[in-house]
Amino acid sequence: MSANFIDSELSALKDAVAMALEYANSLGTSAAEVAISKQQGLSVSTRLKEVETVEFNKDGALGITLYRDGHKGSSSTSDLSPEAIRQAVKAADGIARYTSEDPASGLADSELMAKDFPDLDLYHPRHTSPEELAELAIRAEAAALDRDPRIKNSDGASANAHNSVKVYGNSHGFLQGYCSSRYSLSCVVIGAEENGDMQRDYDYGINRRFDALLSPEQVGIKAADKTVARLGARKLATGKMSVLFAPEVATGLVGHLVSAISGSSLYRKSSFLQDAIHTRIFPEWFSIAEQPHLKGALASANYDSEGVATRERDIVRDGILESYLLTSYSARKLGLVNTGHAGGIYNWTLADTGHSFDELVRSMSRGIIVTEVMGQGVNMVTGDYSRGAAGFYVEHGEIQFPVEEITIAGNLKQMYRSMQAVSSDRDLRSSIRTGAILLDEMKIAGN
């Protein structure tokens, strides 16, 4: 997707949103908001160094929501012709006339709209061909297959290039849009030993810039090394021991916090952190800072999906929960102030304790490193946590052997309070930027 194409699309989509808002206003609605996005991308997957699939996608749609005195109606269209947009607006208005009144519905307050729009360095267009992406995937597979004779097979590699443009406007006079790019490369391989034991693992890279991706050789070699390390995995005896969540798994552990403090969970009273604001839920040394304006980061934005300005904030400071995650609707339901979290979170960065991952391993007298979790055994109402896991058994600071088919169990409230350390080598491939997280003790169910 060329830069000129994106630039022309951004202008055209702004015109389409402005047209929809103008027509909604002419119908005498109380308020309206319109969001539109277009994506274009190329994905190539390979298996055993042969191209398996090439996919080109280009899609997008306009969604409009109208309000009539507390009544809400929504519709969408992928046809952006003037007549199709008018029909979508009329359909939304017709729906609004028949829905039940909801006093909490409506636009976010006008004074919360974003007014500053610094360049966040999110868009780095680069022409990529199927041949170029196929070469990257094949090189990743080749590096993995050549890494160790125990790597017997490949489950495939994939290289992807995607660009998008998004525009949002509402009847407060807010009308903004931005472009973004994302490139990724992944590889999955299978290892086997003579006794028939087989394991698979993967690695991946993702970045806004094509030239900042990990090299295919790095991705392939790491995928192979992780797979080989899992060979010979055993079960463990049931007991209690310390648990070190590897960075890529620690993001999920913190992700449960996102769900627990989101407004929709709170007003439905379905969170284990109900009424936890301004109370200590983590150790005193623990903090999470939200940084929406980090240049080039994967979860940066100047405003949320309601046009509300994003801002730096402490989610957790000195172990104390400082903020819920509220949209305009959930804030009204709870009688609180909108925090600008319609659409998700923005670059949560966990404070670390100055230890490397290896140092945390050496600090463990007896425990496991969790590198994979399975299943959906998390009760967000009670905080009870029970998931299948795999990883490595540690004794006296040394990895002894890989483990599999175990269950780790606890309660998230207690797990959060019992955090001992966060490593400084963060995984930056998601909206939660964290290193490994060490917990002093969890129940381990095995043999």
CSV table of C-alpha atoms in Angstrom, one decimal:
chain,number,residue,atom,x,y,z
A,1,MET,CA,0.0,0.0,0.0
A,2,SER,CA,1.6,3.3,-1.1
A,3,ALA,CA,1.8,6.4,1.0
A,4,ASN,CA,-0.1,8.3,-1.7
A,5,PHE,CA,-2.9,5.8,-1.6
A,6,ILE,CA,-3.2,6.1,2.2
A,7,ASP,CA,-3.1,9.9,2.1
A,8,SER,CA,-5.9,10.0,-0.5
A,9,GLU,CA,-7.9,7.4,1.5
A,10,LEU,CA,-7.6,9.5,4.7
A,11,SER,CA,-9.0,12.5,3.0
A,12,ALA,CA,-11.8,10.6,1.3
A,13,LEU,CA,-12.8,8.9,4.6
A,14,LYS,CA,-12.9,12.2,6.4
A,15,ASP,CA,-15.3,13.5,3.7
A,16,ALA,CA,-17.5,10.4,4.1
A,17,VAL,CA,-17.7,10.8,7.9
A,18,ALA,CA,-18.4,14.5,7.5
A,19,MET,CA,-21.2,13.7,5.1
A,20,ALA,CA,-22.8,11.1,7.4
A,21,LEU,CA,-22.7,13.5,10.4
A,22,GLU,CA,-24.2,16.3,8.3
A,23,TYR,CA,-27.0,14.1,7.1
A,24,ALA,CA,-27.7,12.9,10.7
A,25,ASN,CA,-27.9,16.4,11.9
A,26,SER,CA,-30.4,17.2,9.1
A,27,LEU,CA,-32.7,14.5,10.5
A,28,GLY,CA,-32.9,16.3,13.9
A,29,THR,CA,-31.0,13.7,15.9
A,30,SER,CA,-29.7,14.6,19.4
A,31,ALA,CA,-26.1,13.5,18.5
A,32,ALA,CA,-24.2,11.2,16.2
A,33,GLU,CA,-20.9,9.5,15.9
A,34,VAL,CA,-19.3,7.9,12.9
A,35,ALA,CA,-16.2,5.6,12.7
A,36,ILE,CA,-14.6,4.2,9.6
A,37,SER,CA,-11.5,2.2,8.9
A,38,LYS,CA,-9.9,0.6,5.9
A,39,GLN,CA,-7.2,-2.0,6.0
A,40,GLN,CA,-5.0,-3.4,3.2
A,41,GLY,CA,-2.5,-6.2,3.7
A,42,LEU,CA,-0.5,-9.0,2.3
A,43,SER,CA,0.2,-12.3,4.0
A,44,VAL,CA,2.4,-15.2,2.8
A,45,SER,CA,2.6,-18.5,4.6
A,46,THR,CA,5.1,-21.3,3.9
A,47,ARG,CA,5.6,-24.9,5.0
A,48,LEU,CA,8.8,-26.8,4.6
A,49,LYS,CA,10.3,-23.9,2.6
A,50,GLU,CA,7.5,-24.0,0.0
A,51,VAL,CA,4.9,-21.3,-0.4
A,52,GLU,CA,1.5,-22.6,0.9
A,53,THR,CA,-0.8,-19.5,0.7
A,54,VAL,CA,-0.7,-15.9,-0.5
A,55,GLU,CA,-3.5,-13.7,0.8
A,56,PHE,CA,-4.3,-10.1,-0.2
A,57,ASN,CA,-7.0,-8.4,1.8
A,58,LYS,CA,-8.6,-5.0,1.4
A,59,ASP,CA,-11.7,-4.2,3.5
A,60,GLY,CA,-13.4,-1.6,5.6
A,61,ALA,CA,-16.7,-0.3,6.7
A,62,LEU,CA,-18.4,2.8,8.0
A,63,GLY,CA,-20.4,2.5,11.3
A,64,ILE,CA,-22.8,5.2,12.5
A,65,THR,CA,-24.5,5.5,15.8
A,66,LEU,CA,-27.3,8.0,16.3
A,67,TYR,CA,-29.0,9.2,19.5
A,68,ARG,CA,-32.5,10.5,20.0
A,69,ASP,CA,-33.1,11.7,23.6
A,70,GLY,CA,-31.5,8.6,25.1
A,71,HIS,CA,-32.5,6.2,22.4
A,72,LYS,CA,-29.7,4.7,20.3
A,73,GLY,CA,-29.6,3.2,16.8
A,74,SER,CA,-26.6,1.9,14.9
A,75,SER,CA,-26.0,0.7,11.4
A,76,SER,CA,-23.0,0.1,9.0
A,77,THR,CA,-22.1,0.1,5.3
A,78,SER,CA,-19.1,-1.0,3.3
A,79,ASP,CA,-20.4,1.0,0.4
A,80,LEU,CA,-19.2,4.6,0.8
A,81,SER,CA,-21.2,6.2,-2.0
A,82,PRO,CA,-23.3,9.2,-0.9
A,83,GLU,CA,-26.6,7.3,-1.3
A,84,ALA,CA,-25.4,4.3,0.6
A,85,ILE,CA,-24.2,6.5,3.5
A,86,ARG,CA,-27.6,8.3,3.6
A,87,GLN,CA,-29.3,4.9,3.7
A,88,ALA,CA,-27.1,3.8,6.6
A,89,VAL,CA,-27.9,7.0,8.5
A,90,LYS,CA,-31.6,6.6,7.9
A,91,ALA,CA,-31.4,3.0,9.1
A,92,ALA,CA,-29.7,4.0,12.3
A,93,ASP,CA,-32.3,6.7,12.9
A,94,GLY,CA,-35.1,4.2,12.3
A,95,ILE,CA,-33.6,1.8,14.8
A,96,ALA,CA,-33.2,4.6,17.4
A,97,ARG,CA,-36.9,5.4,17.2
A,98,TYR,CA,-37.7,1.9,18.5
A,99,THR,CA,-35.0,1.1,21.1
A,100,SER,CA,-35.5,1.5,24.8
A,101,GLU,CA,-34.3,4.7,26.4
A,102,ASP,CA,-30.9,4.4,28.2
A,103,PRO,CA,-29.8,7.5,30.2
A,104,ALA,CA,-26.2,6.4,30.1
A,105,SER,CA,-26.0,6.3,26.4
A,106,GLY,CA,-24.6,9.1,24.3
A,107,LEU,CA,-21.4,10.7,23.2
A,108,ALA,CA,-18.5,11.3,25.5
A,109,ASP,CA,-18.6,14.8,27.0
A,110,SER,CA,-17.4,17.5,24.6
A,111,GLU,CA,-14.7,18.9,27.0
A,112,LEU,CA,-13.0,15.5,27.0
A,113,MET,CA,-12.3,15.5,23.2
A,114,ALA,CA,-8.7,15.4,22.1
A,115,LYS,CA,-7.3,18.7,21.0
A,116,ASP,CA,-3.6,17.9,20.4
A,117,PHE,CA,-2.5,15.4,17.8
A,118,PRO,CA,1.3,15.0,17.8
A,119,ASP,CA,2.8,12.6,15.3
A,120,LEU,CA,3.2,9.2,17.1
A,121,ASP,CA,5.3,7.7,14.4
A,122,LEU,CA,2.8,4.9,13.7
A,123,TYR,CA,3.0,4.8,9.9
A,124,HIS,CA,5.9,3.5,7.8
A,125,PRO,CA,4.6,2.4,4.5
A,126,ARG,CA,6.8,0.1,2.4
A,127,HIS,CA,5.9,-1.7,-0.8
A,128,THR,CA,6.2,-5.5,-0.2
A,129,SER,CA,5.7,-8.2,-2.8
A,130,PRO,CA,4.6,-11.8,-2.3
A,131,GLU,CA,8.1,-12.9,-3.4
A,132,GLU,CA,9.8,-10.8,-0.7
A,133,LEU,CA,7.5,-11.9,2.1
A,134,ALA,CA,7.8,-15.6,0.9
A,135,GLU,CA,11.6,-15.2,1.1
A,136,LEU,CA,11.4,-14.0,4.7
A,137,ALA,CA,9.2,-16.9,5.7
A,138,ILE,CA,11.4,-19.5,3.9
A,139,ARG,CA,14.6,-18.1,5.5
A,140,ALA,CA,13.0,-18.3,8.9
A,141,GLU,CA,12.0,-22.0,8.3
A,142,ALA,CA,15.4,-22.8,6.9
A,143,ALA,CA,17.2,-21.3,9.9
A,144,ALA,CA,15.0,-23.3,12.2
A,145,LEU,CA,15.4,-26.6,10.3
A,146,ASP,CA,19.1,-26.3,10.1
A,147,ARG,CA,19.6,-25.3,13.7
A,148,ASP,CA,19.4,-28.8,15.3
A,149,PRO,CA,19.0,-32.3,13.9
A,150,ARG,CA,16.2,-32.9,16.4
A,151,ILE,CA,14.1,-30.3,14.5
A,152,LYS,CA,12.2,-32.8,12.3
A,153,ASN,CA,9.4,-30.8,10.8
A,154,SER,CA,7.9,-27.4,10.3
A,155,ASP,CA,4.4,-26.3,11.1
A,156,GLY,CA,4.9,-23.3,8.9
A,157,ALA,CA,6.1,-19.7,8.8
A,158,SER,CA,4.2,-16.5,8.0
A,159,ALA,CA,5.2,-13.0,6.9
A,160,ASN,CA,2.7,-10.2,6.9
A,161,ALA,CA,2.5,-6.6,5.9
A,162,HIS,CA,-0.6,-4.5,6.8
A,163,ASN,CA,-1.5,-0.8,6.6
A,164,SER,CA,-4.7,0.8,7.8
A,165,VAL,CA,-6.4,4.2,8.0
A,166,LYS,CA,-9.0,5.1,10.7
A,167,VAL,CA,-11.3,8.1,11.0
A,168,TYR,CA,-13.6,9.1,13.8
A,169,GLY,CA,-16.0,12.0,14.0
A,170,ASN,CA,-19.0,13.1,16.1
A,171,SER,CA,-21.4,15.9,16.4
A,172,HIS,CA,-19.2,17.8,18.9
A,173,GLY,CA,-17.3,18.9,15.9
A,174,PHE,CA,-14.5,16.3,16.4
A,175,LEU,CA,-13.2,14.8,13.1
A,176,GLN,CA,-9.8,13.2,13.1
A,177,GLY,CA,-8.0,10.3,11.4
A,178,TYR,CA,-4.6,8.6,11.3
A,179,CYS,CA,-2.7,5.9,9.4
A,180,SER,CA,-0.7,3.0,10.8
A,181,SER,CA,1.5,0.2,9.6
A,182,ARG,CA,2.3,-3.2,11.1
A,183,TYR,CA,4.7,-5.9,9.9
A,184,SER,CA,5.2,-9.4,11.4
A,185,LEU,CA,7.1,-12.6,10.9
A,186,SER,CA,6.5,-15.9,12.7
A,187,CYS,CA,7.8,-19.5,12.6
A,188,VAL,CA,6.5,-22.8,14.2
A,189,VAL,CA,8.6,-26.0,14.2
A,190,ILE,CA,8.4,-29.5,15.6
A,191,GLY,CA,11.1,-31.4,17.3
A,192,ALA,CA,11.4,-35.1,18.1
A,193,GLU,CA,13.7,-37.5,19.9
A,194,GLU,CA,14.4,-41.2,19.2
A,195,ASN,CA,12.0,-42.2,22.0
A,196,GLY,CA,9.1,-40.7,20.1
A,197,ASP,CA,8.8,-37.6,22.2
A,198,MET,CA,7.6,-34.6,20.1
A,199,GLN,CA,7.3,-31.0,20.9
A,200,ARG,CA,6.5,-27.8,19.1
A,201,ASP,CA,7.1,-24.1,19.8
A,202,TYR,CA,7.3,-20.8,17.9
A,203,ASP,CA,8.8,-17.4,17.8
A,204,TYR,CA,7.7,-14.2,16.2
A,205,GLY,CA,8.5,-10.5,15.6
A,206,ILE,CA,6.3,-7.5,15.1
A,207,ASN,CA,7.0,-3.9,14.4
A,208,ARG,CA,5.6,-0.7,12.9
A,209,ARG,CA,8.7,-0.5,10.7
A,210,PHE,CA,9.5,-3.3,8.2
A,211,ASP,CA,13.3,-2.7,8.6
A,212,ALA,CA,13.0,-3.0,12.4
A,213,LEU,CA,11.7,-6.6,12.3
A,214,LEU,CA,13.8,-9.3,13.8
A,215,SER,CA,15.7,-11.0,11.0
A,216,PRO,CA,14.2,-14.3,9.7
A,217,GLU,CA,17.3,-16.1,11.0
A,218,GLN,CA,16.7,-14.8,14.5
A,219,VAL,CA,13.1,-15.8,14.5
A,220,GLY,CA,13.8,-19.3,13.1
A,221,ILE,CA,16.7,-20.0,15.4
A,222,LYS,CA,14.8,-18.9,18.5
A,223,ALA,CA,11.8,-21.0,17.5
A,224,ALA,CA,14.1,-24.1,17.1
A,225,ASP,CA,15.9,-23.5,20.4
A,226,LYS,CA,12.6,-23.1,22.3
A,227,THR,CA,11.3,-26.3,20.7
A,228,VAL,CA,14.4,-28.4,21.4
A,229,ALA,CA,14.5,-27.1,25.0
A,230,ARG,CA,11.0,-28.7,25.5
A,231,LEU,CA,12.0,-32.2,24.5
A,232,GLY,CA,12.0,-34.7,27.3
A,233,ALA,CA,9.4,-32.9,29.2
A,234,ARG,CA,8.1,-34.6,32.4
A,235,LYS,CA,5.2,-34.2,34.8
A,236,LEU,CA,5.8,-33.0,38.3
A,237,ALA,CA,4.6,-34.2,41.7
A,238,THR,CA,1.7,-32.1,43.1
A,239,GLY,CA,2.9,-29.5,45.6
A,240,LYS,CA,3.5,-25.8,46.2
A,241,MET,CA,6.4,-23.8,44.7
A,242,SER,CA,7.4,-20.5,43.3
A,243,VAL,CA,6.4,-19.7,39.7
A,244,LEU,CA,8.2,-17.5,37.2
A,245,PHE,CA,6.0,-16.3,34.4
A,246,ALA,CA,8.1,-15.8,31.2
A,247,PRO,CA,7.5,-12.3,29.7
A,248,GLU,CA,5.3,-13.6,26.9
A,249,VAL,CA,3.1,-15.3,29.5
A,250,ALA,CA,3.3,-12.5,32.1
A,251,THR,CA,1.4,-10.3,29.6
A,252,GLY,CA,-1.6,-12.6,30.0
A,253,LEU,CA,-1.4,-12.5,33.8
A,254,VAL,CA,-1.6,-8.7,33.7
A,255,GLY,CA,-4.3,-8.9,31.1
A,256,HIS,CA,-6.6,-10.3,33.7
A,257,LEU,CA,-6.2,-7.0,35.6
A,258,VAL,CA,-7.4,-5.2,32.5
A,259,SER,CA,-10.6,-7.2,32.5
A,260,ALA,CA,-11.1,-6.8,36.2
A,261,ILE,CA,-10.9,-3.0,36.3
A,262,SER,CA,-12.8,-2.4,33.0
A,263,GLY,CA,-16.0,-0.4,33.5
A,264,SER,CA,-18.2,-3.0,31.9
A,265,SER,CA,-17.1,-5.6,34.5
A,266,LEU,CA,-17.5,-3.2,37.3
A,267,TYR,CA,-21.0,-1.9,36.6
A,268,ARG,CA,-22.1,-5.5,36.0
A,269,LYS,CA,-20.5,-6.4,39.4
A,270,SER,CA,-18.6,-9.3,37.7
A,271,SER,CA,-15.1,-8.4,38.9
A,272,PHE,CA,-13.0,-9.7,41.7
A,273,LEU,CA,-11.7,-6.2,42.1
A,274,GLN,CA,-15.1,-4.6,42.7
A,275,ASP,CA,-14.6,-1.4,44.8
A,276,ALA,CA,-10.8,-1.9,44.8
A,277,ILE,CA,-10.0,1.7,43.6
A,278,HIS,CA,-7.4,3.4,45.8
A,279,THR,CA,-6.6,0.2,47.7
A,280,ARG,CA,-3.4,-1.8,47.7
A,281,ILE,CA,-3.7,-4.9,45.4
A,282,PHE,CA,0.0,-5.3,44.6
A,283,PRO,CA,3.3,-5.1,46.7
A,284,GLU,CA,4.4,-1.6,47.5
A,285,TRP,CA,7.3,-1.7,44.9
A,286,PHE,CA,4.9,-2.5,42.0
A,287,SER,CA,3.7,0.1,39.5
A,288,ILE,CA,2.1,0.2,36.1
A,289,ALA,CA,2.3,3.4,34.0
A,290,GLU,CA,0.1,3.9,30.9
A,291,GLN,CA,2.0,5.7,28.1
A,292,PRO,CA,-0.3,6.4,25.2
A,293,HIS,CA,2.1,8.7,23.3
A,294,LEU,CA,5.2,6.5,23.0
A,295,LYS,CA,6.5,7.0,19.5
A,296,GLY,CA,6.2,3.9,17.3
A,297,ALA,CA,4.8,1.7,20.0
A,298,LEU,CA,2.1,-0.9,19.1
A,299,ALA,CA,-0.6,0.6,21.3
A,300,SER,CA,-0.1,4.3,21.0
A,301,ALA,CA,-3.0,6.7,20.2
A,302,ASN,CA,-3.8,10.4,20.7
A,303,TYR,CA,-7.5,9.6,21.4
A,304,ASP,CA,-9.7,6.6,22.1
A,305,SER,CA,-12.6,5.3,19.9
A,306,GLU,CA,-14.9,8.0,21.3
A,307,GLY,CA,-12.5,10.9,20.5
A,308,VAL,CA,-11.5,11.3,24.2
A,309,ALA,CA,-7.9,12.4,24.7
A,310,THR,CA,-5.6,9.8,26.0
A,311,ARG,CA,-3.1,10.8,28.6
A,312,GLU,CA,-0.3,9.4,30.7
A,313,ARG,CA,-1.6,8.0,34.0
A,314,ASP,CA,-0.6,5.7,36.8
A,315,ILE,CA,-2.8,2.6,36.7
A,316,VAL,CA,-1.0,1.2,39.7
A,317,ARG,CA,1.3,3.3,41.9
A,318,ASP,CA,3.2,1.8,44.9
A,319,GLY,CA,0.9,-1.2,44.7
A,320,ILE,CA,-2.3,0.9,44.9
A,321,LEU,CA,-4.9,0.8,42.1
A,322,GLU,CA,-5.2,4.4,40.9
A,323,SER,CA,-7.5,4.1,38.0
A,324,TYR,CA,-10.3,2.1,36.5
A,325,LEU,CA,-10.7,1.8,32.7
A,326,LEU,CA,-13.9,3.7,31.8
A,327,THR,CA,-15.7,4.6,28.6
A,328,SER,CA,-18.4,7.3,28.5
A,329,TYR,CA,-21.1,4.6,29.0
A,330,SER,CA,-19.5,2.8,31.9
A,331,ALA,CA,-18.5,6.0,33.6
A,332,ARG,CA,-22.1,7.2,33.6
A,333,LYS,CA,-23.3,3.8,34.8
A,334,LEU,CA,-20.9,4.1,37.7
A,335,GLY,CA,-21.2,7.8,38.4
A,336,LEU,CA,-17.5,8.3,37.7
A,337,VAL,CA,-15.3,10.2,35.2
A,338,ASN,CA,-14.5,8.8,31.7
A,339,THR,CA,-10.9,7.8,31.6
A,340,GLY,CA,-10.6,7.5,27.8
A,341,HIS,CA,-10.4,3.8,27.5
A,342,ALA,CA,-13.0,3.1,24.8
A,343,GLY,CA,-11.2,0.6,22.5
A,344,GLY,CA,-8.6,-0.7,25.0
A,345,ILE,CA,-5.4,0.2,26.8
A,346,TYR,CA,-2.4,2.2,25.7
A,347,ASN,CA,1.2,0.9,26.3
A,348,TRP,CA,1.1,-0.3,29.9
A,349,THR,CA,4.7,-0.4,31.2
A,350,LEU,CA,5.4,-2.4,34.3
A,351,ALA,CA,8.1,-1.1,36.7
A,352,ASP,CA,10.9,-3.7,37.1
A,353,THR,CA,12.9,-4.6,40.1
A,354,GLY,CA,16.3,-4.3,38.3
A,355,HIS,CA,16.8,-8.1,37.8
A,356,SER,CA,17.4,-9.9,34.6
A,357,PHE,CA,15.4,-13.0,33.7
A,358,ASP,CA,18.4,-15.2,34.4
A,359,GLU,CA,18.9,-13.5,37.8
A,360,LEU,CA,15.3,-14.3,38.8
A,361,VAL,CA,15.9,-18.0,37.8
A,362,ARG,CA,19.0,-18.1,39.9
A,363,SER,CA,17.0,-16.7,42.9
A,364,MET,CA,14.6,-19.6,42.8
A,365,SER,CA,15.3,-22.4,45.3
A,366,ARG,CA,12.5,-24.6,43.9
A,367,GLY,CA,9.9,-23.7,41.3
A,368,ILE,CA,8.8,-23.6,37.7
A,369,ILE,CA,9.3,-21.3,34.8
A,370,VAL,CA,5.9,-21.1,33.0
A,371,THR,CA,6.4,-20.6,29.2
A,372,GLU,CA,2.9,-21.6,28.1
A,373,VAL,CA,-0.6,-21.6,29.6
A,374,MET,CA,-3.6,-23.4,28.3
A,375,GLY,CA,-7.3,-23.4,28.9
A,376,GLN,CA,-9.8,-20.7,30.1
A,377,GLY,CA,-9.8,-21.5,33.9
A,378,VAL,CA,-10.1,-18.0,35.2
A,379,ASN,CA,-13.2,-16.9,37.1
A,380,MET,CA,-13.3,-13.1,36.8
A,381,VAL,CA,-15.9,-12.8,39.6
A,382,THR,CA,-13.9,-14.6,42.3
A,383,GLY,CA,-10.4,-14.3,40.9
A,384,ASP,CA,-9.9,-18.1,41.0
A,385,TYR,CA,-7.2,-19.1,38.6
A,386,SER,CA,-6.5,-22.6,37.3
A,387,ARG,CA,-4.8,-23.3,34.0
A,388,GLY,CA,-2.8,-26.0,32.3
A,389,ALA,CA,0.8,-25.1,31.9
A,390,ALA,CA,4.2,-26.1,30.5
A,391,GLY,CA,7.7,-24.8,31.1
A,392,PHE,CA,10.8,-25.8,33.1
A,393,TYR,CA,11.5,-27.1,36.6
A,394,VAL,CA,14.1,-25.1,38.6
A,395,GLU,CA,16.0,-26.3,41.7
A,396,HIS,CA,18.7,-24.3,43.5
A,397,GLY,CA,18.7,-21.7,40.7
A,398,GLU,CA,19.3,-24.1,37.9
A,399,ILE,CA,16.9,-25.4,35.3
A,400,GLN,CA,16.6,-29.2,35.8
A,401,PHE,CA,14.3,-30.4,33.0
A,402,PRO,CA,11.2,-29.3,31.0
A,403,VAL,CA,7.7,-30.0,32.4
A,404,GLU,CA,4.3,-30.4,30.8
A,405,GLU,CA,0.8,-31.6,31.6
A,406,ILE,CA,0.7,-29.7,34.9
A,407,THR,CA,-1.9,-27.3,36.3
A,408,ILE,CA,-1.1,-24.1,38.2
A,409,ALA,CA,-3.7,-22.7,40.5
A,410,GLY,CA,-4.3,-19.9,42.9
A,411,ASN,CA,-6.4,-16.7,43.3
A,412,LEU,CA,-5.5,-13.6,41.3
A,413,LYS,CA,-5.9,-11.4,44.3
A,414,GLN,CA,-3.3,-13.4,46.2
A,415,MET,CA,-1.2,-13.9,43.1
A,416,TYR,CA,-0.9,-10.1,42.6
A,417,ARG,CA,-0.1,-9.5,46.2
A,418,SER,CA,2.6,-12.2,46.2
A,419,MET,CA,4.6,-10.9,43.3
A,420,GLN,CA,8.3,-10.9,44.2
A,421,ALA,CA,9.9,-9.3,41.2
A,422,VAL,CA,9.6,-8.2,37.6
A,423,SER,CA,12.6,-8.6,35.3
A,424,SER,CA,14.0,-5.7,33.3
A,425,ASP,CA,14.1,-7.5,29.9
A,426,ARG,CA,10.6,-6.6,28.8
A,427,ASP,CA,8.6,-8.1,25.9
A,428,LEU,CA,7.5,-5.1,23.8
A,429,ARG,CA,5.3,-7.0,21.3
A,430,SER,CA,2.0,-6.2,22.9
A,431,SER,CA,0.1,-3.4,24.7
A,432,ILE,CA,1.4,-4.7,28.0
A,433,ARG,CA,5.2,-4.2,28.2
A,434,THR,CA,6.5,-6.4,30.9
A,435,GLY,CA,9.4,-8.6,31.9
A,436,ALA,CA,9.1,-12.0,33.6
A,437,ILE,CA,7.0,-12.0,36.8
A,438,LEU,CA,8.1,-14.0,39.8
A,439,LEU,CA,5.4,-15.2,42.3
A,440,ASP,CA,6.5,-16.6,45.7
A,441,GLU,CA,4.1,-19.6,45.6
A,442,MET,CA,1.4,-21.3,43.7
A,443,LYS,CA,-0.3,-24.7,43.8
A,444,ILE,CA,1.1,-27.1,41.2
A,445,ALA,CA,-1.0,-30.2,40.3
A,446,GLY,CA,0.8,-33.0,38.4
A,447,ASN,CA,1.3,-36.7,39.2
